[in-house]
Amino acid sequence: MTQRIALITGASRGLGKNAALKLAAKGIDILLTYNSNQQEAQKVVAEIEKFGVKAAALQLNVAEVSSFEKFAQQVQLQLQQTWQRDTFDYLVNNAGIGLYGAFAETSEAVFDELMNIHFKGPFFLTQQLLPLIQDGGRILNVSSGLARFALPGFAAYASMKGAMEVLTRYQAKELGARGISVNIIAPGAIETDFGGGRVRDNAEMNQYVASQTALGRAGLPDDIGGAIAALLSDELGWMNAQRIEVSGGMFL
């Protein structure tokens, strides 16, 4: 069997990093992207390599669609240099930011930033990378529990995630002829530095999340990284066009 390779955007920190490490532990090679912190990305590469798999990091700003053609060329070059291959197997559209703001006060600039990073970026990045995705490969998009339940302050962010959920079904339909399955994972509230670390660092917020979650606590990065690795396993290869919420049972 050919060695599997996963390309994960935004994997120098947070959930992307955790997913990269969980996949590496299962023997998957990793090509990760980072936005600005090259040093941190190289540390993650070194951590991944401890699992005995290959890894590399490339710079990418998912908000800059104009850079995607050049990025795809860099991916192709990296695949040839590191793996002597022209394709990779799994694409995880993970990169994101958390911006909080009431609907009535959301500026066009904030809206556009969220749209570019969470919807327009993944839309056109996946399109650009299609020739490099192995037939029979997998795409995993990332949504949020906030696309199902509504918490004040996340109107714009959650709207982009809702758009990604619809896009996932269309991608699954249109890429099925190549044997590519497309699913979307929707994490609940997780203790990371995402959105300024509100769930992790604000005790009141953390307690509230725990009180609204069937399993009685906020989520941890390991909960999501492990789920991403499981969703890309061969055992779930027949699952397609699905939204999988991994939230411990929030707001049931």
Coordinates of C-alpha atoms in Angstrom, one line a residue:
M1 CA 0.0 0.0 0.0
T2 CA 1.3 3.5 -0.9
Q3 CA 2.2 5.6 2.1
R4 CA -0.7 8.0 2.8
I5 CA -0.2 11.7 2.9
A6 CA -2.5 14.3 4.6
L7 CA -2.4 18.0 3.8
I8 CA -3.8 20.0 6.8
T9 CA -4.2 23.7 6.7
G10 CA -3.5 25.8 9.8
A11 CA -1.7 22.9 11.6
S12 CA 1.1 24.8 13.4
R13 CA -1.2 25.2 16.4
G14 CA -4.6 24.3 18.0
L15 CA -6.8 21.6 16.5
G16 CA -4.9 21.4 13.3
K17 CA -1.7 20.5 15.1
N18 CA -3.5 18.0 17.3
A19 CA -5.0 16.3 14.2
A20 CA -1.6 16.2 12.5
L21 CA -0.1 14.4 15.5
K22 CA -3.0 12.0 15.8
L23 CA -2.7 11.1 12.1
A24 CA 1.1 10.8 12.4
A25 CA 0.6 8.3 15.3
K26 CA -1.4 6.2 12.8
G27 CA 1.4 6.2 10.3
I28 CA 0.1 9.0 8.0
D29 CA 2.7 11.4 6.5
I30 CA 1.8 15.1 7.0
L31 CA 2.1 18.2 4.8
L32 CA 1.0 21.1 7.0
T33 CA 0.4 24.8 6.4
Y34 CA 1.0 27.8 8.6
N35 CA 0.1 31.4 8.2
S36 CA 2.9 33.4 9.8
N37 CA 4.7 31.4 12.5
Q38 CA 7.3 29.3 10.6
Q39 CA 9.3 28.5 13.8
E40 CA 6.2 27.0 15.4
A41 CA 5.4 25.0 12.2
Q42 CA 8.9 23.5 12.1
K43 CA 8.5 22.5 15.8
V44 CA 5.4 20.6 14.8
V45 CA 7.2 19.0 11.9
A46 CA 9.9 17.7 14.3
E47 CA 7.2 16.4 16.7
I48 CA 5.5 14.6 13.8
E49 CA 8.7 13.0 12.6
K50 CA 9.2 11.4 16.0
F51 CA 6.4 9.0 15.0
G52 CA 8.6 7.8 12.2
V53 CA 6.7 9.4 9.4
K54 CA 7.6 12.2 7.0
A55 CA 6.4 15.8 7.4
A56 CA 6.9 19.2 5.8
A57 CA 5.5 22.7 6.3
L58 CA 4.5 25.3 3.7
Q59 CA 3.3 28.9 4.2
L60 CA -0.3 29.7 3.2
N61 CA -2.7 32.5 4.0
V62 CA -6.1 30.9 3.2
A63 CA -7.6 34.4 2.8
E64 CA -5.5 35.1 -0.2
V65 CA -7.1 33.3 -3.1
S66 CA -4.6 34.9 -5.6
S67 CA -1.8 32.9 -3.9
F68 CA -3.4 29.5 -4.4
E69 CA -2.0 28.7 -7.8
K70 CA 1.5 29.3 -6.6
F71 CA 0.8 27.3 -3.4
A72 CA -0.4 24.4 -5.5
Q73 CA 2.9 24.5 -7.4
Q74 CA 4.8 24.5 -4.1
V75 CA 2.7 21.5 -2.9
Q76 CA 3.5 19.6 -6.1
L77 CA 7.2 20.3 -5.7
Q78 CA 7.2 19.3 -2.1
L79 CA 5.4 16.0 -3.0
Q80 CA 8.0 15.2 -5.6
Q81 CA 11.0 16.1 -3.4
T82 CA 9.8 14.5 -0.2
W83 CA 7.6 11.6 -1.4
Q84 CA 8.4 11.2 -5.1
R85 CA 4.7 11.5 -5.7
D86 CA 2.4 13.9 -7.6
T87 CA -0.6 13.4 -5.4
F88 CA -1.7 13.4 -1.7
D89 CA -4.6 11.4 -0.1
Y90 CA -6.4 13.5 2.5
L91 CA -7.2 17.3 2.5
V92 CA -8.2 18.8 5.9
N93 CA -9.5 22.3 5.5
N94 CA -8.9 23.3 9.1
A95 CA -7.4 26.8 9.1
G96 CA -9.5 29.4 10.8
I97 CA -9.9 32.3 13.2
G98 CA -12.5 33.2 15.8
L99 CA -14.0 36.7 15.7
Y100 CA -16.7 37.5 18.2
G101 CA -19.3 40.2 17.7
A102 CA -23.0 40.9 17.9
F103 CA -24.9 40.8 14.6
A104 CA -25.9 44.4 14.9
E105 CA -22.3 45.5 15.3
T106 CA -20.5 43.2 12.8
S107 CA -18.6 45.4 10.3
E108 CA -18.2 44.6 6.6
A109 CA -14.5 44.2 7.1
V110 CA -15.0 41.6 9.8
F111 CA -17.6 39.8 7.7
D112 CA -15.2 39.7 4.7
E113 CA -12.3 38.5 6.8
L114 CA -14.4 35.6 8.2
M115 CA -15.8 34.8 4.7
N116 CA -12.4 34.8 3.1
I117 CA -10.9 32.5 5.7
H118 CA -13.8 30.2 6.4
F119 CA -15.6 29.9 3.1
K120 CA -14.1 31.5 0.0
G121 CA -10.6 30.3 1.0
P122 CA -11.5 26.6 1.4
F123 CA -13.8 26.8 -1.7
F124 CA -11.1 27.9 -4.1
L125 CA -8.2 26.2 -2.3
T126 CA -9.9 22.8 -2.7
Q127 CA -10.7 23.6 -6.3
Q128 CA -7.0 24.5 -7.0
L129 CA -5.8 21.3 -5.3
L130 CA -8.1 18.9 -7.0
P131 CA -5.6 17.7 -9.6
L132 CA -3.2 16.8 -6.7
I133 CA -5.8 14.8 -4.7
Q134 CA -5.5 11.1 -5.3
D135 CA -8.5 9.4 -6.9
G136 CA -10.2 7.6 -4.0
G137 CA -8.9 10.2 -1.6
R138 CA -10.7 12.1 1.1
I139 CA -11.6 15.7 1.9
L140 CA -12.6 16.7 5.5
N141 CA -14.0 20.2 6.0
V142 CA -14.4 21.9 9.4
S143 CA -17.6 23.4 10.6
S144 CA -18.8 24.3 14.2
G145 CA -21.5 23.3 16.6
L146 CA -22.5 27.0 16.2
A147 CA -24.0 26.1 12.7
R148 CA -26.6 24.0 14.5
F149 CA -27.2 26.0 17.8
A150 CA -27.2 29.8 18.0
L151 CA -25.1 31.7 20.6
P152 CA -25.2 35.5 20.4
G153 CA -22.0 36.9 19.0
F154 CA -21.3 34.4 16.3
A155 CA -23.7 35.3 13.5
A156 CA -21.0 35.9 10.8
Y157 CA -18.7 33.1 11.8
A158 CA -21.5 30.5 12.1
S159 CA -23.0 31.6 8.7
M160 CA -19.7 30.8 7.0
K161 CA -19.6 27.4 8.7
G162 CA -23.2 26.8 7.5
A163 CA -22.1 27.6 4.0
M164 CA -19.3 25.0 4.3
E165 CA -21.8 22.4 5.3
V166 CA -23.8 23.0 2.2
L167 CA -20.6 23.0 0.1
T168 CA -19.6 19.7 1.5
R169 CA -22.6 18.0 0.1
Y170 CA -22.1 19.5 -3.3
Q171 CA -18.4 18.5 -3.3
A172 CA -19.3 14.9 -2.4
K173 CA -21.8 14.8 -5.2
E174 CA -19.5 16.3 -7.8
L175 CA -16.3 14.5 -6.8
G176 CA -17.9 11.1 -6.3
A177 CA -17.0 10.1 -9.9
R178 CA -13.3 10.2 -8.8
G179 CA -14.0 8.1 -5.7
I180 CA -13.3 11.2 -3.4
S181 CA -15.5 11.3 -0.3
V182 CA -16.2 14.6 1.4
N183 CA -17.4 15.1 5.0
I184 CA -17.4 17.9 7.5
I185 CA -16.6 17.8 11.2
A186 CA -18.4 20.2 13.6
P187 CA -16.5 20.6 16.9
G188 CA -18.3 22.0 20.0
A189 CA -16.6 24.4 22.4
I190 CA -12.9 23.4 22.8
E191 CA -10.2 24.5 25.2
T192 CA -7.7 26.0 22.8
D193 CA -6.3 29.5 22.1
F194 CA -9.0 29.9 19.4
G195 CA -11.1 33.1 19.7
G196 CA -8.7 34.5 22.3
G197 CA -8.9 31.3 24.4
R198 CA -12.3 32.2 25.8
V199 CA -13.4 28.6 26.5
R200 CA -10.0 27.6 27.9
D201 CA -9.2 30.7 30.0
N202 CA -12.6 32.1 31.1
A203 CA -13.7 30.0 34.0
E204 CA -17.3 31.2 33.8
M205 CA -17.5 30.5 30.1
N206 CA -15.9 27.0 30.6
Q207 CA -18.4 26.2 33.4
Y208 CA -21.3 27.3 31.2
V209 CA -20.2 25.1 28.4
A210 CA -19.8 22.2 30.7
S211 CA -23.3 22.7 32.2
Q212 CA -24.8 22.6 28.6
T213 CA -22.9 19.5 27.5
A214 CA -24.2 16.0 28.1
L215 CA -20.8 14.7 29.0
G216 CA -20.3 17.4 31.5
R217 CA -17.1 19.2 30.4
A218 CA -15.7 21.4 27.6
G219 CA -14.0 19.7 24.8
L220 CA -10.2 19.2 24.6
P221 CA -8.0 19.3 21.5
D222 CA -7.4 15.5 21.8
D223 CA -11.2 15.0 21.4
I224 CA -11.1 16.6 18.0
G225 CA -7.7 15.5 16.7
G226 CA -8.7 11.9 17.5
A227 CA -12.0 12.3 15.8
I228 CA -10.4 13.7 12.6
A229 CA -8.0 10.8 12.5
A230 CA -10.9 8.4 13.0
L231 CA -13.0 10.1 10.3
L232 CA -10.1 9.6 7.8
S233 CA -9.6 5.9 8.7
D234 CA -10.3 3.2 6.1
E235 CA -13.1 1.9 8.3
L236 CA -15.1 5.1 7.5
G237 CA -14.3 5.2 3.8
W238 CA -18.0 4.6 2.8
M239 CA -19.2 7.6 4.9
N240 CA -19.8 10.5 2.5
A241 CA -21.5 13.9 2.5
Q242 CA -22.0 13.8 6.3
R243 CA -21.9 16.5 9.0
I244 CA -20.4 14.9 12.1
E245 CA -20.7 16.9 15.3
V246 CA -18.1 16.2 17.9
S247 CA -19.3 18.2 20.9
G248 CA -19.8 15.9 23.8
G249 CA -23.6 16.5 23.3
M250 CA -23.9 20.3 23.5
F251 CA -27.4 21.9 23.7
L252 CA -29.3 18.7 23.3

